[in-house]
């Protein structure tokens, strides 16, 4: 298992981040809505939009900070929950394989209006600083942008395994589905996000 983990680039990145930040917990926001609300109050309105894209769709920071009108591919219905969602095609992904994420129709409409004339292009450094500040203002232990992906994985797992879901999935099937949605090559990476 250790040999396999050493060969995985995403695991190495998580390990590097953990070492860089010491023993500080690395994971999700306890109160993501509060952090989002804090971002809403910043004069940099794109920060809230980028955070919503990360939280609702599981996008990485780099993927969410740069979106063009051509990447918006319309609406769909989530086959598991029955909720309407807007689809965004991510092309500049970590693994180089394009994937489509789904965000709420409200966020999709906001994003559509935002990129109508100019692409969304927010500095990752600026965005990360704003998220850190918002998280600290909410007394969150985790202050990095990657915490939104943790929040996505946890929320999506609850949706996929809920008895009220259109199509309730088993633990293994839910992990695999979330893995595909997050752009992971192996499902076991997703388990790190659910701890």
PDB file of C-alpha atoms in Angstrom:
ATOM      1  CA  UNK A   1       0.000   0.000   0.000  1.00  0.00           C
ATOM      2  CA  UNK A   2       2.800   2.428   0.842  1.00  0.00           C
ATOM      3  CA  UNK A   3       4.627   1.648  -2.412  1.00  0.00           C
ATOM      4  CA  UNK A   4       1.405   2.248  -4.360  1.00  0.00           C
ATOM      5  CA  UNK A   5       0.731   5.487  -2.472  1.00  0.00           C
ATOM      6  CA  UNK A   6       4.226   6.817  -3.249  1.00  0.00           C
ATOM      7  CA  UNK A   7       3.528   6.471  -6.965  1.00  0.00           C
ATOM      8  CA  UNK A   8       0.328   8.521  -6.795  1.00  0.00           C
ATOM      9  CA  UNK A   9       0.861  12.215  -7.546  1.00  0.00           C
ATOM     10  CA  UNK A  10      -2.236  13.403  -5.678  1.00  0.00           C
ATOM     11  CA  UNK A  11      -1.282  11.501  -2.516  1.00  0.00           C
ATOM     12  CA  UNK A  12       2.215  12.977  -2.708  1.00  0.00           C
ATOM     13  CA  UNK A  13       0.692  16.462  -2.998  1.00  0.00           C
ATOM     14  CA  UNK A  14      -1.524  15.864   0.050  1.00  0.00           C
ATOM     15  CA  UNK A  15       1.456  14.551   2.014  1.00  0.00           C
ATOM     16  CA  UNK A  16       3.548  17.579   0.999  1.00  0.00           C
ATOM     17  CA  UNK A  17       0.766  19.965   2.084  1.00  0.00           C
ATOM     18  CA  UNK A  18       0.440  18.172   5.418  1.00  0.00           C
ATOM     19  CA  UNK A  19       4.188  18.411   6.024  1.00  0.00           C
ATOM     20  CA  UNK A  20       4.283  22.058   4.978  1.00  0.00           C
ATOM     21  CA  UNK A  21       1.506  22.979   7.420  1.00  0.00           C
ATOM     22  CA  UNK A  22       2.802  20.799  10.251  1.00  0.00           C
ATOM     23  CA  UNK A  23       0.300  18.770  12.217  1.00  0.00           C
ATOM     24  CA  UNK A  24      -2.522  21.153  11.394  1.00  0.00           C
ATOM     25  CA  UNK A  25      -5.612  19.177  10.360  1.00  0.00           C
ATOM     26  CA  UNK A  26      -6.047  18.926   6.617  1.00  0.00           C
ATOM     27  CA  UNK A  27      -9.551  18.435   5.318  1.00  0.00           C
ATOM     28  CA  UNK A  28     -12.972  19.971   5.078  1.00  0.00           C
ATOM     29  CA  UNK A  29     -14.561  23.123   6.485  1.00  0.00           C
ATOM     30  CA  UNK A  30     -16.765  22.442   9.514  1.00  0.00           C
ATOM     31  CA  UNK A  31     -19.098  25.257   8.427  1.00  0.00           C
ATOM     32  CA  UNK A  32     -18.664  25.779   4.666  1.00  0.00           C
ATOM     33  CA  UNK A  33     -21.756  27.998   4.371  1.00  0.00           C
ATOM     34  CA  UNK A  34     -20.241  30.420   6.905  1.00  0.00           C
ATOM     35  CA  UNK A  35     -16.970  30.572   4.954  1.00  0.00           C
ATOM     36  CA  UNK A  36     -18.944  31.159   1.767  1.00  0.00           C
ATOM     37  CA  UNK A  37     -20.889  33.943   3.484  1.00  0.00           C
ATOM     38  CA  UNK A  38     -17.641  35.539   4.588  1.00  0.00           C
ATOM     39  CA  UNK A  39     -16.377  35.402   0.967  1.00  0.00           C
ATOM     40  CA  UNK A  40     -19.629  37.015  -0.156  1.00  0.00           C
ATOM     41  CA  UNK A  41     -18.831  40.046   1.981  1.00  0.00           C
ATOM     42  CA  UNK A  42     -15.454  40.627   0.292  1.00  0.00           C
ATOM     43  CA  UNK A  43     -15.292  43.200  -2.491  1.00  0.00           C
ATOM     44  CA  UNK A  44     -13.829  40.500  -4.766  1.00  0.00           C
ATOM     45  CA  UNK A  45     -17.137  38.935  -5.894  1.00  0.00           C
ATOM     46  CA  UNK A  46     -15.498  36.263  -8.062  1.00  0.00           C
ATOM     47  CA  UNK A  47     -14.080  34.612  -4.931  1.00  0.00           C
ATOM     48  CA  UNK A  48     -17.542  33.495  -3.828  1.00  0.00           C
ATOM     49  CA  UNK A  49     -18.336  32.205  -7.327  1.00  0.00           C
ATOM     50  CA  UNK A  50     -15.096  30.210  -7.533  1.00  0.00           C
ATOM     51  CA  UNK A  51     -15.730  28.736  -4.069  1.00  0.00           C
ATOM     52  CA  UNK A  52     -19.266  27.719  -5.052  1.00  0.00           C
ATOM     53  CA  UNK A  53     -17.937  26.007  -8.185  1.00  0.00           C
ATOM     54  CA  UNK A  54     -15.410  24.107  -6.075  1.00  0.00           C
ATOM     55  CA  UNK A  55     -17.911  23.130  -3.375  1.00  0.00           C
ATOM     56  CA  UNK A  56     -20.811  22.208  -5.649  1.00  0.00           C
ATOM     57  CA  UNK A  57     -18.829  20.594  -8.462  1.00  0.00           C
ATOM     58  CA  UNK A  58     -15.663  19.273  -6.828  1.00  0.00           C
ATOM     59  CA  UNK A  59     -13.379  21.340  -9.063  1.00  0.00           C
ATOM     60  CA  UNK A  60      -9.775  22.009  -8.155  1.00  0.00           C
ATOM     61  CA  UNK A  61      -8.745  25.604  -7.529  1.00  0.00           C
ATOM     62  CA  UNK A  62      -7.009  25.962 -10.891  1.00  0.00           C
ATOM     63  CA  UNK A  63     -10.011  24.493 -12.723  1.00  0.00           C
ATOM     64  CA  UNK A  64     -12.514  26.808 -11.019  1.00  0.00           C
ATOM     65  CA  UNK A  65     -10.491  30.025 -11.339  1.00  0.00           C
ATOM     66  CA  UNK A  66     -10.458  29.975 -15.142  1.00  0.00           C
ATOM     67  CA  UNK A  67     -13.721  29.368 -16.985  1.00  0.00           C
ATOM     68  CA  UNK A  68     -14.861  30.605 -20.388  1.00  0.00           C
ATOM     69  CA  UNK A  69     -18.325  30.839 -21.930  1.00  0.00           C
ATOM     70  CA  UNK A  70     -17.495  27.879 -24.201  1.00  0.00           C
ATOM     71  CA  UNK A  71     -17.128  25.624 -21.154  1.00  0.00           C
ATOM     72  CA  UNK A  72     -20.790  26.054 -20.174  1.00  0.00           C
ATOM     73  CA  UNK A  73     -22.621  23.087 -21.689  1.00  0.00           C
ATOM     74  CA  UNK A  74     -26.192  23.545 -20.447  1.00  0.00           C
ATOM     75  CA  UNK A  75     -28.413  21.894 -17.918  1.00  0.00           C
ATOM     76  CA  UNK A  76     -29.115  18.320 -16.941  1.00  0.00           C
ATOM     77  CA  UNK A  77     -30.894  16.344 -14.258  1.00  0.00           C
ATOM     78  CA  UNK A  78     -28.759  14.520 -11.706  1.00  0.00           C
ATOM     79  CA  UNK A  79     -29.665  10.880 -12.236  1.00  0.00           C
ATOM     80  CA  UNK A  80     -29.115  10.086  -8.560  1.00  0.00           C
ATOM     81  CA  UNK A  81     -30.931  12.950  -6.826  1.00  0.00           C
ATOM     82  CA  UNK A  82     -33.297  14.192  -9.539  1.00  0.00           C
ATOM     83  CA  UNK A  83     -32.086  17.778  -8.997  1.00  0.00           C
ATOM     84  CA  UNK A  84     -31.526  20.080 -11.959  1.00  0.00           C
ATOM     85  CA  UNK A  85     -27.880  21.028 -12.442  1.00  0.00           C
ATOM     86  CA  UNK A  86     -25.807  23.160 -14.782  1.00  0.00           C
ATOM     87  CA  UNK A  87     -22.839  21.485 -16.479  1.00  0.00           C
ATOM     88  CA  UNK A  88     -19.370  22.965 -16.869  1.00  0.00           C
ATOM     89  CA  UNK A  89     -16.751  21.266 -19.032  1.00  0.00           C
ATOM     90  CA  UNK A  90     -13.322  21.415 -17.405  1.00  0.00           C
ATOM     91  CA  UNK A  91     -10.551  21.173 -19.973  1.00  0.00           C
ATOM     92  CA  UNK A  92      -7.408  22.298 -18.150  1.00  0.00           C
ATOM     93  CA  UNK A  93      -7.484  19.465 -15.614  1.00  0.00           C
ATOM     94  CA  UNK A  94      -4.741  17.999 -13.470  1.00  0.00           C
ATOM     95  CA  UNK A  95      -4.711  14.644 -15.263  1.00  0.00           C
ATOM     96  CA  UNK A  96      -5.200  16.221 -18.696  1.00  0.00           C
ATOM     97  CA  UNK A  97      -8.532  14.440 -19.196  1.00  0.00           C
ATOM     98  CA  UNK A  98     -11.504  16.768 -19.663  1.00  0.00           C
ATOM     99  CA  UNK A  99     -14.456  16.150 -17.354  1.00  0.00           C
ATOM    100  CA  UNK A 100     -17.821  17.709 -16.739  1.00  0.00           C
ATOM    101  CA  UNK A 101     -18.856  18.951 -13.322  1.00  0.00           C
ATOM    102  CA  UNK A 102     -22.379  19.784 -12.166  1.00  0.00           C
ATOM    103  CA  UNK A 103     -23.273  22.852 -10.159  1.00  0.00           C
ATOM    104  CA  UNK A 104     -26.595  24.200  -8.911  1.00  0.00           C
ATOM    105  CA  UNK A 105     -28.731  26.050 -11.437  1.00  0.00           C
ATOM    106  CA  UNK A 106     -28.361  29.199  -9.323  1.00  0.00           C
ATOM    107  CA  UNK A 107     -24.556  29.091  -9.485  1.00  0.00           C
ATOM    108  CA  UNK A 108     -24.705  28.138 -13.182  1.00  0.00           C
ATOM    109  CA  UNK A 109     -26.872  31.212 -13.954  1.00  0.00           C
ATOM    110  CA  UNK A 110     -24.493  33.425 -11.981  1.00  0.00           C
ATOM    111  CA  UNK A 111     -21.491  31.944 -13.829  1.00  0.00           C
ATOM    112  CA  UNK A 112     -23.246  32.260 -17.194  1.00  0.00           C
ATOM    113  CA  UNK A 113     -23.907  35.967 -16.578  1.00  0.00           C
ATOM    114  CA  UNK A 114     -20.323  36.445 -15.356  1.00  0.00           C
ATOM    115  CA  UNK A 115     -18.646  34.923 -18.451  1.00  0.00           C
ATOM    116  CA  UNK A 116     -21.066  36.345 -21.019  1.00  0.00           C
ATOM    117  CA  UNK A 117     -18.547  38.977 -22.187  1.00  0.00           C
ATOM    118  CA  UNK A 118     -15.283  38.121 -20.432  1.00  0.00           C
ATOM    119  CA  UNK A 119     -13.869  34.822 -19.144  1.00  0.00           C
ATOM    120  CA  UNK A 120     -13.657  34.181 -15.430  1.00  0.00           C
ATOM    121  CA  UNK A 121      -9.954  34.513 -14.716  1.00  0.00           C
ATOM    122  CA  UNK A 122      -9.138  34.920 -11.053  1.00  0.00           C
ATOM    123  CA  UNK A 123      -5.636  34.755  -9.671  1.00  0.00           C
ATOM    124  CA  UNK A 124      -5.264  31.517  -7.696  1.00  0.00           C
ATOM    125  CA  UNK A 125      -2.963  33.321  -5.263  1.00  0.00           C
ATOM    126  CA  UNK A 126      -5.539  36.061  -4.606  1.00  0.00           C
ATOM    127  CA  UNK A 127      -8.347  33.527  -4.303  1.00  0.00           C
ATOM    128  CA  UNK A 128      -6.357  31.369  -1.870  1.00  0.00           C
ATOM    129  CA  UNK A 129      -5.598  34.427   0.284  1.00  0.00           C
ATOM    130  CA  UNK A 130      -9.287  35.396   0.359  1.00  0.00           C
ATOM    131  CA  UNK A 131     -10.335  31.859   1.318  1.00  0.00           C
ATOM    132  CA  UNK A 132      -7.703  31.753   4.074  1.00  0.00           C
ATOM    133  CA  UNK A 133      -8.933  35.062   5.461  1.00  0.00           C
ATOM    134  CA  UNK A 134     -12.603  34.006   5.280  1.00  0.00           C
ATOM    135  CA  UNK A 135     -11.883  30.655   6.940  1.00  0.00           C
ATOM    136  CA  UNK A 136      -9.907  32.282   9.747  1.00  0.00           C
ATOM    137  CA  UNK A 137     -12.741  34.768  10.304  1.00  0.00           C
ATOM    138  CA  UNK A 138     -15.024  31.739  10.805  1.00  0.00           C
ATOM    139  CA  UNK A 139     -12.536  30.023  13.156  1.00  0.00           C
ATOM    140  CA  UNK A 140     -11.994  27.162  10.726  1.00  0.00           C
ATOM    141  CA  UNK A 141      -8.962  24.948  11.292  1.00  0.00           C
ATOM    142  CA  UNK A 142      -8.621  24.272   7.561  1.00  0.00           C
ATOM    143  CA  UNK A 143      -7.974  27.369   5.544  1.00  0.00           C
ATOM    144  CA  UNK A 144      -6.931  26.116   2.118  1.00  0.00           C
ATOM    145  CA  UNK A 145      -8.950  26.111  -1.083  1.00  0.00           C
ATOM    146  CA  UNK A 146      -8.690  22.319  -1.279  1.00  0.00           C
ATOM    147  CA  UNK A 147     -11.077  22.121   1.698  1.00  0.00           C
ATOM    148  CA  UNK A 148     -13.910  22.847  -0.763  1.00  0.00           C
ATOM    149  CA  UNK A 149     -13.179  19.540  -2.545  1.00  0.00           C
ATOM    150  CA  UNK A 150     -13.342  17.752   0.794  1.00  0.00           C
ATOM    151  CA  UNK A 151     -16.707  19.421   1.438  1.00  0.00           C
ATOM    152  CA  UNK A 152     -17.908  18.370  -2.016  1.00  0.00           C
ATOM    153  CA  UNK A 153     -16.903  14.726  -1.469  1.00  0.00           C
ATOM    154  CA  UNK A 154     -18.580  14.545   1.929  1.00  0.00           C
ATOM    155  CA  UNK A 155     -21.782  16.208   0.724  1.00  0.00           C
ATOM    156  CA  UNK A 156     -21.927  14.112  -2.442  1.00  0.00           C
ATOM    157  CA  UNK A 157     -21.400  10.901  -0.482  1.00  0.00           C
ATOM    158  CA  UNK A 158     -24.421  11.745   1.684  1.00  0.00           C
ATOM    159  CA  UNK A 159     -26.506  12.481  -1.432  1.00  0.00           C
ATOM    160  CA  UNK A 160     -25.534   9.267  -3.205  1.00  0.00           C
ATOM    161  CA  UNK A 161     -26.065   6.964  -0.233  1.00  0.00           C
ATOM    162  CA  UNK A 162     -29.241   8.596   1.119  1.00  0.00           C
ATOM    163  CA  UNK A 163     -32.312   6.376   1.183  1.00  0.00           C
ATOM    164  CA  UNK A 164     -34.264   9.278  -0.301  1.00  0.00           C
ATOM    165  CA  UNK A 165     -32.041   9.407  -3.393  1.00  0.00           C
ATOM    166  CA  UNK A 166     -33.623   8.345  -6.671  1.00  0.00           C
ATOM    167  CA  UNK A 167     -30.959   5.718  -6.983  1.00  0.00           C
ATOM    168  CA  UNK A 168     -29.283   5.041  -3.625  1.00  0.00           C
ATOM    169  CA  UNK A 169     -25.760   3.692  -4.108  1.00  0.00           C
ATOM    170  CA  UNK A 170     -23.728   1.294  -2.005  1.00  0.00           C
ATOM    171  CA  UNK A 171     -20.622   2.601  -0.237  1.00  0.00           C
ATOM    172  CA  UNK A 172     -18.306   1.224  -2.957  1.00  0.00           C
ATOM    173  CA  UNK A 173     -20.448   2.521  -5.830  1.00  0.00           C
ATOM    174  CA  UNK A 174     -20.721   5.966  -4.218  1.00  0.00           C
ATOM    175  CA  UNK A 175     -16.936   6.148  -3.769  1.00  0.00           C
ATOM    176  CA  UNK A 176     -16.417   5.211  -7.425  1.00  0.00           C
ATOM    177  CA  UNK A 177     -18.957   7.787  -8.638  1.00  0.00           C
ATOM    178  CA  UNK A 178     -17.407  10.557  -6.533  1.00  0.00           C
ATOM    179  CA  UNK A 179     -13.979   9.539  -7.780  1.00  0.00           C
ATOM    180  CA  UNK A 180     -15.077  10.009 -11.397  1.00  0.00           C
ATOM    181  CA  UNK A 181     -16.731  13.336 -10.581  1.00  0.00           C
ATOM    182  CA  UNK A 182     -13.593  14.632  -8.836  1.00  0.00           C
ATOM    183  CA  UNK A 183     -11.285  13.521 -11.647  1.00  0.00           C
ATOM    184  CA  UNK A 184      -9.369  10.911  -9.661  1.00  0.00           C
ATOM    185  CA  UNK A 185      -7.749   8.028 -11.474  1.00  0.00           C
ATOM    186  CA  UNK A 186      -8.327   5.628  -8.597  1.00  0.00           C
ATOM    187  CA  UNK A 187     -11.322   5.407  -6.273  1.00  0.00           C
ATOM    188  CA  UNK A 188      -9.181   4.868  -3.172  1.00  0.00           C
ATOM    189  CA  UNK A 189      -7.939   8.476  -3.411  1.00  0.00           C
ATOM    190  CA  UNK A 190     -11.499   9.597  -2.717  1.00  0.00           C
ATOM    191  CA  UNK A 191     -11.445   7.811   0.634  1.00  0.00           C
ATOM    192  CA  UNK A 192      -8.940  10.429   1.853  1.00  0.00           C
ATOM    193  CA  UNK A 193     -11.570  13.098   1.312  1.00  0.00           C
ATOM    194  CA  UNK A 194     -14.158  11.275   3.429  1.00  0.00           C
ATOM    195  CA  UNK A 195     -12.093  10.657   6.572  1.00  0.00           C
TER     196      UNK A 195
END
